[in-house]
XYZ file of C-alpha atoms in Angstrom:
639
model
C -32.880 -23.009 31.383
C -32.112 -25.547 28.562
C -31.721 -29.203 29.553
C -28.638 -29.374 27.223
C -26.670 -26.908 29.614
C -27.508 -29.258 32.523
C -26.674 -32.652 31.036
C -23.633 -31.709 28.915
C -20.414 -33.099 30.399
C -17.917 -30.526 31.717
C -14.337 -30.754 30.425
C -12.512 -32.432 33.397
C -9.161 -30.656 33.111
C -9.815 -27.081 34.306
C -7.082 -25.673 36.443
C -7.931 -23.049 39.164
C -5.327 -20.611 40.263
C -5.985 -18.328 43.295
C -4.012 -15.395 44.079
C -3.246 -13.975 47.711
C -2.437 -10.655 46.034
C 0.035 -9.885 48.767
C -2.698 -9.584 51.386
C -4.939 -7.559 49.304
C -7.175 -10.636 48.822
C -5.914 -12.857 51.638
C -6.413 -10.376 54.433
C -10.228 -10.838 54.097
C -10.690 -14.056 52.031
C -9.532 -17.480 53.233
C -7.804 -18.340 50.106
C -6.870 -21.798 51.251
C -10.601 -22.732 51.959
C -11.488 -21.349 48.528
C -8.835 -23.582 47.031
C -10.334 -26.701 48.951
C -13.770 -25.868 47.723
C -12.561 -25.321 44.245
C -10.909 -28.805 44.263
C -14.343 -30.454 44.792
C -15.933 -28.556 41.767
C -16.688 -31.167 38.940
C -14.234 -30.857 36.041
C -11.412 -29.186 38.208
C -8.138 -31.090 37.734
C -6.050 -28.952 40.014
C -6.466 -25.994 42.307
C -3.387 -23.970 43.441
C -2.555 -20.710 45.184
C 0.276 -18.262 44.976
C 1.280 -15.144 46.691
C 1.265 -13.257 43.431
C -0.265 -15.244 40.631
C 0.793 -12.561 38.049
C 4.494 -12.896 38.986
C 6.861 -15.092 37.011
C 6.695 -18.041 39.410
C 2.736 -17.753 39.344
C 2.844 -17.768 35.516
C 5.270 -20.579 35.382
C 2.924 -22.691 37.576
C 0.141 -22.271 35.043
C 2.520 -22.877 32.048
C 3.839 -26.024 33.536
C 0.337 -27.466 34.199
C -0.665 -26.803 30.489
C 2.643 -28.276 29.176
C 2.266 -31.411 31.105
C -1.340 -31.802 30.069
C -2.521 -31.645 33.572
C -5.048 -28.938 32.496
C -6.357 -27.715 29.251
C -8.177 -24.650 30.323
C -7.479 -22.200 32.984
C -9.327 -20.155 35.723
C -7.440 -17.342 37.553
C -8.944 -15.809 40.567
C -7.174 -12.499 41.416
C -7.623 -8.885 40.812
C -9.552 -7.167 37.992
C -9.068 -8.725 34.589
C -8.384 -5.258 33.180
C -4.930 -5.311 35.028
C -3.794 -8.800 34.193
C -6.083 -10.557 31.679
C -3.396 -10.031 28.886
C -0.662 -11.193 31.311
C -2.380 -14.763 31.730
C -3.433 -15.000 28.078
C 0.208 -14.463 27.020
C 1.349 -17.015 29.586
C -1.069 -19.568 28.238
C 0.199 -18.799 24.719
C 3.758 -19.242 25.822
C 2.652 -22.713 26.997
C 1.459 -23.452 23.269
C -2.161 -23.563 24.424
C -5.123 -21.456 23.198
C -5.205 -18.243 25.072
C -8.965 -18.142 24.980
C -9.459 -21.158 26.967
C -9.103 -18.959 29.995
C -11.674 -17.327 32.274
C -11.083 -14.953 35.033
C -12.712 -14.454 38.589
C -12.201 -11.040 40.083
C -11.968 -11.711 43.853
C -10.178 -8.507 44.890
C -12.340 -5.486 43.638
C -15.582 -7.579 43.703
C -14.855 -9.412 46.917
C -11.950 -8.544 49.354
C -12.194 -4.868 48.904
C -15.960 -4.843 49.610
C -16.515 -7.807 51.858
C -15.090 -9.228 54.958
C -14.864 -12.404 56.984
C -16.930 -15.575 56.125
C -19.087 -13.558 53.541
C -15.886 -12.669 51.573
C -14.721 -16.297 51.396
C -18.255 -17.571 50.505
C -18.533 -15.159 47.538
C -15.058 -15.813 46.310
C -15.792 -19.493 46.223
C -19.026 -18.704 44.342
C -17.276 -16.640 41.712
C -14.743 -19.314 41.394
C -17.205 -21.907 40.859
C -19.034 -19.834 38.231
C -15.829 -19.127 36.250
C -14.997 -22.810 36.439
C -18.434 -23.648 34.870
C -18.066 -21.288 32.335
C -14.391 -22.662 31.496
C -15.930 -26.073 30.900
C -17.797 -24.625 27.993
C -15.276 -22.603 26.564
C -14.156 -23.594 22.924
C -10.745 -22.704 21.267
C -11.059 -19.427 19.456
C -8.626 -17.642 17.007
C -7.917 -13.928 16.847
C -9.562 -12.023 13.958
C -6.723 -10.941 11.605
C -7.195 -7.854 9.477
C -4.718 -6.128 7.238
C -3.239 -2.788 8.590
C -2.678 0.332 6.717
C 1.109 1.016 7.117
C 0.365 4.790 8.154
C 0.223 6.633 11.417
C -1.589 9.840 12.136
C -0.098 12.013 14.939
C -2.711 14.490 16.207
C -0.935 17.725 17.863
C 2.307 19.298 16.637
C 3.828 20.033 20.045
C 7.140 18.435 21.425
C 5.417 15.094 22.086
C 3.756 14.957 18.523
C 6.986 16.030 16.918
C 8.960 13.253 18.794
C 6.360 10.719 18.085
C 6.269 11.457 14.363
C 10.074 11.237 14.266
C 10.294 7.970 16.052
C 7.708 6.494 13.746
C 9.281 7.636 10.468
C 12.593 6.218 11.813
C 10.947 2.901 11.791
C 9.908 3.130 8.274
C 6.292 4.255 8.872
C 4.520 7.050 6.850
C 3.194 9.554 9.206
C 0.697 12.502 8.944
C 1.029 15.266 11.535
C -2.135 17.378 12.163
C -1.944 20.529 14.039
C -4.760 22.957 14.667
C -2.541 26.001 14.907
C -0.461 27.730 12.217
C 2.833 26.822 13.664
C 4.167 23.752 15.259
C 5.976 23.566 18.646
C 3.069 23.650 21.152
C 3.573 24.992 24.626
C 7.284 24.475 24.750
C 7.568 27.070 21.959
C 6.020 29.647 24.505
C 9.060 29.182 26.864
C 12.527 30.722 27.001
C 14.905 28.588 29.065
C 13.984 24.923 30.041
C 14.751 24.091 33.829
C 16.914 22.568 35.041
C 19.094 21.922 31.898
C 18.893 25.682 30.843
C 18.394 24.471 27.168
C 16.527 27.016 25.036
C 13.105 26.115 23.943
C 13.936 27.595 20.526
C 16.864 25.150 19.941
C 14.827 22.100 21.215
C 11.710 22.879 19.080
C 13.789 23.977 15.990
C 15.827 20.835 15.892
C 12.745 18.603 16.195
C 10.718 20.583 13.773
C 13.561 20.498 11.076
C 13.719 16.830 11.337
C 9.971 16.594 10.828
C 9.871 18.872 7.913
C 12.909 17.397 6.193
C 11.693 13.981 6.485
C 10.054 12.729 3.160
C 7.840 10.235 5.119
C 6.226 12.884 7.337
C 3.413 15.068 5.996
C 2.474 18.137 8.122
C -0.842 19.887 7.941
C -1.363 22.992 10.053
C -4.587 24.912 10.626
C -6.188 21.428 10.536
C -8.675 19.673 12.766
C -10.127 16.192 12.795
C -13.901 16.494 11.772
C -14.920 12.942 11.128
C -13.635 9.545 12.376
C -14.666 5.947 11.643
C -13.057 2.468 11.313
C -11.040 0.219 13.639
C -7.356 -0.628 14.444
C -5.363 -0.875 11.346
C -8.063 0.756 9.324
C -8.995 4.167 10.682
C -10.399 6.953 8.393
C -10.045 10.422 9.520
C -11.850 13.348 7.959
C -9.481 16.423 8.063
C -10.473 20.052 7.588
C -7.899 22.746 6.912
C -8.844 26.481 6.839
C -7.131 29.785 6.872
C -6.188 30.989 10.343
C -8.329 33.783 11.913
C -6.871 33.890 15.452
C -5.733 37.309 16.717
C -2.516 36.194 17.929
C -1.534 34.753 14.483
C -2.346 38.036 12.793
C -0.155 39.846 15.276
C 2.649 37.499 14.557
C 1.958 38.248 10.792
C 2.709 41.991 11.590
C 5.903 41.264 13.526
C 7.414 38.823 11.055
C 7.123 38.754 7.325
C 6.058 35.098 6.733
C 6.435 35.107 3.110
C 10.052 35.661 3.524
C 10.586 32.985 6.016
C 12.054 29.485 5.362
C 10.358 26.391 6.700
C 11.800 25.455 10.008
C 12.393 28.977 11.156
C 11.413 29.647 14.723
C 9.138 32.482 15.715
C 9.672 33.356 19.364
C 6.657 32.688 21.511
C 4.645 31.247 18.590
C 6.481 28.165 17.181
C 7.988 27.006 13.944
C 6.844 28.073 10.528
C 6.264 24.890 8.457
C 6.457 26.640 4.949
C 2.684 26.587 4.120
C -0.388 28.000 5.667
C -3.848 27.329 4.093
C -5.488 30.180 2.096
C -8.668 28.337 1.509
C -10.824 25.690 3.162
C -9.702 22.117 2.179
C -11.112 18.753 3.277
C -9.791 15.310 2.843
C -9.599 11.909 4.229
C -6.688 10.071 5.727
C -6.452 6.228 5.966
C -4.412 5.300 8.946
C -3.466 2.116 10.833
C -2.971 3.804 14.035
C -3.460 7.137 15.795
C -1.281 8.882 18.405
C -3.030 11.687 20.311
C -0.701 14.397 21.402
C -3.153 17.222 21.824
C -1.290 18.863 24.863
C -2.194 21.369 27.359
C -2.904 25.000 27.687
C -1.939 27.563 30.635
C -4.568 28.210 33.101
C -6.002 31.794 32.780
C -6.710 33.335 36.193
C -10.370 34.595 36.713
C -10.586 38.373 36.693
C -10.105 39.381 40.241
C -8.163 36.299 41.243
C -5.397 37.741 43.263
C -6.110 41.048 41.483
C -5.464 39.686 37.921
C -7.034 41.728 35.258
C -7.727 44.525 37.661
C -4.102 45.640 38.491
C -1.677 46.144 35.769
C 1.242 45.118 37.833
C -0.152 41.448 38.132
C 0.940 39.043 35.447
C 1.173 35.318 35.005
C 4.557 33.497 35.020
C 4.160 32.898 31.212
C 3.758 36.570 30.744
C 6.900 37.437 32.782
C 8.883 34.734 30.792
C 8.021 36.567 27.514
C 8.526 39.989 28.974
C 11.979 39.142 30.211
C 12.946 37.514 27.011
C 11.971 40.312 24.897
C 13.088 43.208 27.346
C 16.571 42.121 28.245
C 18.039 45.206 30.007
C 21.250 45.750 31.860
C 21.720 47.065 35.392
C 21.053 45.798 38.758
C 17.279 46.041 38.667
C 14.842 44.091 36.530
C 13.077 46.556 34.144
C 9.643 46.010 32.706
C 8.179 48.448 30.144
C 10.509 51.165 31.501
C 9.536 50.474 35.079
C 12.487 49.321 37.549
C 11.335 46.479 39.678
C 12.781 46.390 43.021
C 10.535 43.689 44.523
C 8.714 40.712 42.948
C 6.189 38.520 44.638
C 5.439 35.135 43.282
C 2.203 33.134 43.980
C 2.372 29.372 43.500
C -0.736 27.009 42.717
C -2.850 29.437 40.848
C -5.318 27.310 39.055
C -3.919 24.149 40.565
C -4.648 21.957 43.616
C -8.137 23.675 43.917
C -10.394 22.538 46.740
C -14.072 22.187 46.812
C -15.588 24.710 49.081
C -12.523 26.970 49.116
C -11.969 27.709 45.345
C -14.718 28.638 43.116
C -15.540 26.497 40.144
C -15.079 27.678 36.520
C -17.901 28.535 34.241
C -18.259 24.687 33.166
C -18.408 23.700 36.871
C -14.868 22.231 37.041
C -12.108 22.522 39.616
C -8.484 21.823 38.962
C -7.849 19.480 41.815
C -4.495 18.065 40.503
C -1.071 19.413 40.833
C 0.255 20.920 37.760
C 3.658 19.421 38.663
C 6.013 21.645 36.676
C 4.915 25.006 37.866
C 7.239 25.146 41.010
C 10.358 24.342 39.136
C 9.532 26.873 36.406
C 8.850 29.501 39.075
C 12.050 28.835 40.983
C 14.059 28.759 37.588
C 12.762 32.316 36.828
C 13.526 33.417 40.372
C 17.146 32.240 39.940
C 17.363 34.057 36.735
C 16.234 37.259 38.352
C 18.593 36.903 41.238
C 21.614 36.184 38.889
C 20.678 38.864 36.302
C 19.247 41.643 38.585
C 20.864 41.158 42.005
C 19.142 44.177 43.626
C 15.586 42.977 42.718
C 14.175 41.061 45.777
C 12.099 37.832 45.107
C 9.524 36.421 47.398
C 7.788 33.082 46.870
C 4.436 32.498 48.377
C 3.832 28.732 48.224
C 1.683 25.774 49.789
C 4.055 23.070 49.012
C 7.369 23.028 46.823
C 7.231 20.062 44.508
C 10.414 19.910 42.456
C 10.346 16.261 41.457
C 12.861 14.882 38.855
C 16.563 14.932 38.246
C 18.130 18.142 38.882
C 14.959 19.988 40.084
C 15.646 20.051 43.705
C 18.821 21.859 43.023
C 16.665 24.941 41.778
C 15.217 25.093 45.236
C 18.572 24.962 46.856
C 20.110 27.598 44.480
C 16.964 29.886 45.033
C 17.551 29.574 49.013
C 21.264 30.308 48.635
C 20.502 33.260 46.462
C 18.302 35.013 48.948
C 14.921 34.157 47.581
C 12.443 34.651 50.589
C 9.878 31.785 50.952
C 6.608 32.291 52.726
C 4.369 29.135 53.132
C 0.520 29.651 53.178
C -2.416 27.419 53.763
C -4.909 26.764 51.107
C -7.868 28.210 53.131
C -5.782 31.389 53.816
C -4.436 32.322 50.465
C -2.514 35.481 50.101
C -4.289 38.839 49.575
C -2.959 41.088 46.896
C -4.110 44.794 46.838
C -3.003 48.187 46.095
C -0.380 49.437 48.513
C -2.064 52.253 50.857
C 1.151 52.810 52.832
C 3.815 53.737 50.290
C 4.015 55.327 46.907
C 7.360 53.486 46.212
C 5.589 50.053 45.901
C 2.176 50.034 44.073
C 1.179 46.467 45.382
C 0.947 44.928 48.856
C 0.746 41.150 49.387
C -0.476 39.937 52.683
C -0.145 36.259 54.044
C -0.004 34.153 57.182
C 3.407 32.493 57.072
C 3.180 28.972 58.351
C 6.963 28.838 58.577
C 6.910 31.207 61.488
C 3.583 29.575 62.988
C 1.211 31.845 61.211
C 2.662 35.163 61.662
C 1.044 37.574 59.357
C 3.486 39.198 56.839
C 3.094 42.052 54.381
C 5.354 42.297 51.387
C 5.424 45.418 49.294
C 5.859 44.576 45.733
C 6.309 46.327 42.172
C 5.166 43.184 40.468
C 3.108 40.047 41.274
C 3.571 37.030 39.458
C 0.978 34.178 39.333
C 2.427 30.827 38.800
C -0.577 29.417 36.820
C -0.881 25.781 36.304
C -2.110 23.923 33.162
C -5.245 22.440 31.909
C -5.763 19.857 29.065
C -6.792 21.243 25.708
C -10.392 21.041 24.789
C -10.778 17.977 22.498
C -14.334 17.245 23.287
C -15.115 16.590 19.647
C -12.290 13.992 19.361
C -13.368 12.437 22.637
C -16.930 12.086 21.472
C -16.003 10.790 17.944
C -13.650 8.146 19.149
C -15.336 7.348 22.444
C -12.435 8.026 24.600
C -12.356 7.916 28.350
C -11.566 11.021 30.259
C -10.625 11.212 33.922
C -12.188 13.638 36.595
C -9.345 15.986 35.885
C -10.331 16.108 32.234
C -7.078 14.587 30.838
C -7.259 11.498 28.711
C -7.378 8.216 30.684
C -4.884 5.427 29.864
C -5.874 1.747 30.373
C -3.522 1.294 33.305
C -0.748 3.851 34.536
C 1.961 1.268 35.031
C 0.843 -1.891 32.788
C -0.429 -0.100 29.846
C 0.675 3.597 30.397
C 0.164 4.982 26.780
C -2.818 2.850 25.477
C -6.369 3.843 25.244
C -9.121 1.215 25.614
C -9.911 1.884 21.884
C -7.371 -0.433 20.260
C -4.989 1.350 17.979
C -5.136 4.755 19.664
C -2.324 5.890 21.849
C -1.310 8.724 24.142
C 1.694 10.913 24.049
C 2.652 13.580 26.245
C 0.540 15.998 28.349
C -2.878 15.067 26.933
C -2.847 12.447 29.790
C -1.410 14.494 32.614
C 0.942 17.499 33.353
C 4.457 16.475 32.472
C 7.853 18.166 32.019
C 9.523 18.091 28.516
C 11.520 14.970 29.272
C 8.527 13.037 30.404
C 6.404 14.240 27.471
C 9.158 12.962 25.051
C 9.515 9.690 26.808
C 5.759 9.125 26.653
C 5.705 10.013 23.006
C 8.625 7.619 22.292
C 6.812 4.807 24.239
C 3.590 5.561 22.094
C 5.577 5.390 18.845
C 7.073 2.002 19.834
C 3.707 0.580 20.537
C 2.145 1.816 17.361
C 5.205 0.736 15.213
C 5.082 -2.808 16.781
C 1.360 -2.977 15.866
C 2.025 -1.815 12.102
C 5.133 -3.557 11.332
C 3.598 -7.037 11.044
C 1.340 -5.692 8.200
C -1.741 -6.863 10.089
C -3.466 -6.652 13.513
C -5.108 -9.368 15.539
C -8.348 -8.516 17.338
C -10.033 -10.399 20.192
C -12.541 -12.963 18.808
C -15.287 -11.906 21.324
C -17.731 -11.036 18.482
C -21.232 -12.034 17.498
C -21.618 -15.120 15.436
C -24.658 -16.251 13.351
C -25.966 -19.767 13.111
C -27.169 -19.598 9.568
C -29.414 -22.739 10.039
C -31.462 -20.955 12.755
C -31.406 -17.455 11.218
C -34.646 -16.482 9.489
C -33.278 -13.085 8.255
C -35.909 -11.148 10.510
C -33.420 -8.133 10.755
C -34.082 -7.458 14.632
C -30.444 -7.944 15.361
C -29.484 -5.366 12.703
C -31.920 -2.702 14.092
C -30.472 -3.372 17.715
C -26.851 -3.334 16.730
C -25.130 -0.438 18.542
C -21.984 -0.416 16.270
C -22.275 0.902 12.802
C -21.251 -1.616 10.065
C -21.105 -4.583 12.628
C -24.266 -6.354 11.303
C -26.235 -6.309 8.118
C -28.651 -8.467 6.130
C -27.030 -9.926 3.072
C -28.394 -12.183 0.241
C -27.001 -15.706 0.135
C -27.929 -19.051 -1.142
C -28.942 -21.834 1.279
C -30.221 -25.141 0.023
C -30.614 -23.876 -3.340
C -32.789 -20.889 -2.349
C -31.751 -17.255 -2.205
C -32.504 -15.829 1.240
C -31.520 -12.955 3.338
C -29.409 -13.665 6.418
C -27.577 -11.704 9.226
C -23.935 -11.260 8.558
C -21.403 -9.887 11.152
C -18.363 -7.810 10.244
C -16.050 -8.857 13.010
C -13.824 -5.928 12.940
C -16.697 -3.644 13.831
C -18.460 -5.858 16.289
C -17.705 -4.841 19.902
C -19.406 -7.972 21.368
C -22.029 -6.124 23.271
C -24.684 -8.742 22.862
C -27.649 -6.385 22.008
C -28.179 -8.661 18.993
C -28.399 -11.692 21.040
C -31.161 -10.292 23.330
C -33.555 -9.554 20.429
C -33.119 -12.605 18.212
C -36.366 -14.742 18.643
C -34.594 -17.774 16.930
C -31.445 -17.767 19.330
C -29.533 -17.762 15.953
C -26.833 -15.316 17.256
C -24.432 -15.585 20.096
C -21.274 -13.893 21.280
C -18.051 -15.978 21.087
C -16.575 -16.255 24.648
C -19.891 -15.314 26.154
C -22.580 -17.629 24.934
C -25.906 -18.204 26.384
C -24.881 -21.904 27.286
C -21.732 -20.402 29.271
C -24.064 -18.046 31.111
C -26.528 -20.780 31.910
C -23.757 -23.012 33.295
C -22.398 -20.069 35.466
C -25.906 -19.439 36.858
C -26.278 -23.236 37.573
C -22.996 -23.118 39.360
C -23.957 -20.198 41.446
C -27.111 -21.800 42.478
C -25.337 -25.064 43.401
C -22.839 -23.154 45.621
C -25.586 -21.026 47.512
C -27.617 -24.418 48.049
C -24.538 -26.169 49.365
C -23.840 -23.091 51.688
C-alpha cells in the first residue's frame, strides 16, 4: 500500500447523510449509532439522518449544506445506488456543486436485509467509513459530451412502435421504423374488438399506420431485421437486412388479397396494414441513429399438442382462433355457428400457458415455464363471452378459471356483465386442472369437460360442450440476436428488464436504448401506448440538445508513466475503447495508449495489467481503493 495514500490529508468537508428508509434500514441498523461513529471519522464535517433521505426534505438537507459551504462533498448511506444515485447527483447539481463529488454506501441490500443486531450496525459503520475515505479523494469530474445523431430507430411495427414513431416525429426527430413482418400492426392487428372500449382493432391500427406512412420524417422498412450493432448513445450504427418474405401466412394473404392493387395504409384483417412496398430482393444497409426504441412485442402462446386436447380434437381452439373465426363467419340466428356446425355449449379455459407452476406444468422444449400472469387474457375471454351471449343468446358459455384478473378502468364491468348474462363460472385449482375428452355419454355434444369446482367446495362437475376455447397467454417475441448484440438484460420471464419499474420504467442499462410496450411485460393496448409515449419523450429529451453527456467514469492514461507496452489494449473488453497511437513527447515520436471515452465502460481491466500504473479509472482510482481499505481496517481494529 502506498505511503502517499496514508499520509495525504483528507478533505475535511465531507457530509455523511444516513437514511432510515422508513424502517427498511433502521429496523436492523442503529442509524443514530452509525451517525455518532461517522461524526468521529477524520474529514467529516457533518453527519445527519433522515427518515427518507431521497425525499424532498432529505435532498434539501444536502443541498442546504452544500450551498452554505458546510460540506463540499457528499456521502449518502441508504438503499442500492441503482435506485437513487441519479437522485442525489441531481440534488448536488441543483446546489451548484459538482455531482461527482459524491459517494454512496449501500446499507440496505448489503446490510439490513442480510444482517441483524449489532453486526448490522457495525457493518453499516464500516461501509460508511470506507465511503467517506473514498469521498476525501474524489476530484471534480465533468461529463463526457458527444454529438448526437438527430435520428431515432424504432424496432417493431406494432401499436407501441407506431405510437413511439409518431410521437418522435411530432417532436421534429427523423425516425426509421424496422418491422420483421411484411405488414405493420403487430398483435393488435390480429384482434377484432378491443375490450372494454369496443373499438375495432382495424380502426386503431389503420389510423396510426396512416399517420406513420404519411409522415415524411418517418421511414418504414418491412421484412427487415437488425443484423449488426455497434456504437454508443447518440451514435449507434445498425446493420439492417431486408429480404423477400417467405412465410406461409404471408403467401396465404397474397392469395386472399391482391396486394398489387392495394393502397398504402390499407388494412388486411388478421394480418396488418400494407405499407406500399415489400422487398423483392435482399438488401443490406446501415442506419446511423442517436437513440433506439425497442418495441419488439409479444406472441400468443401455442398450446402443446395434447394440452387440454389441443391438436388432437378438432373442436378445441385457442381464443385467438375463435376471435378470427367469429369475425369471418358472422351468421344470424340464436346459436353460434362455426363452419356450418351449430354451437350450443362453449367451454372456455383460462390461464393456458400462463401462471405455470414448477412440478405441475411441464417445461417447454427450451426448459422454460411461463410463471407470470399474461394479464389481458381474462378480460379478452370475458369480452368474447359477452359477445356470444349478446349475439347468440341460446349458446351457453362456461368459464373455467383459476382467478379472474380484470384490472384497469372498465375491465371489472366485463365480469359483471358476463355474470348478469348467464355465463357460468367454475373455479379450479392449478393442481387439478380441467380434463377435456371426447364425450362418451352423448352424441349431441362431442366434448366433455370435467373439473372440481372450488366455488361449490370441490364438487366435481361435467360440462358437455360443442367447442372448447383455450385462453392462451402471451410470450415475448424471440429477440436473442438483439439481446446478444446490444447486451441487454432479460428477466427470468424472458421479457426485457427495465432499470427500475418505478423510477426508470422505460430505460435499459445501455444508455440510449429504451423500451416500448409489451417487450417488457404483458400489457393491454392503452398501457402499451403509454409506455411507447414515455419512451419517445425520454428519447426526444436526449436528442433535442444535439449532444449527450456520458458519465466520466472511464479510463485515463498518464502519458508520463505510459511506456506504450500495449498490455492494456489487449486486456480491454470494449472494442474501440483503447488503442496505441503515435504521438510526440519531448521531441520524440512514441506510441502511447489512448482512450476513446465514449466506448470505455470503466471496467478497469486495463488498470489490472499495466505494470507502470499508468492508467486509472476516474471515480475509482487505486488511491481511492487504498483509502477505502485503510478505513475498513481502521474500523475493524477500533471495533
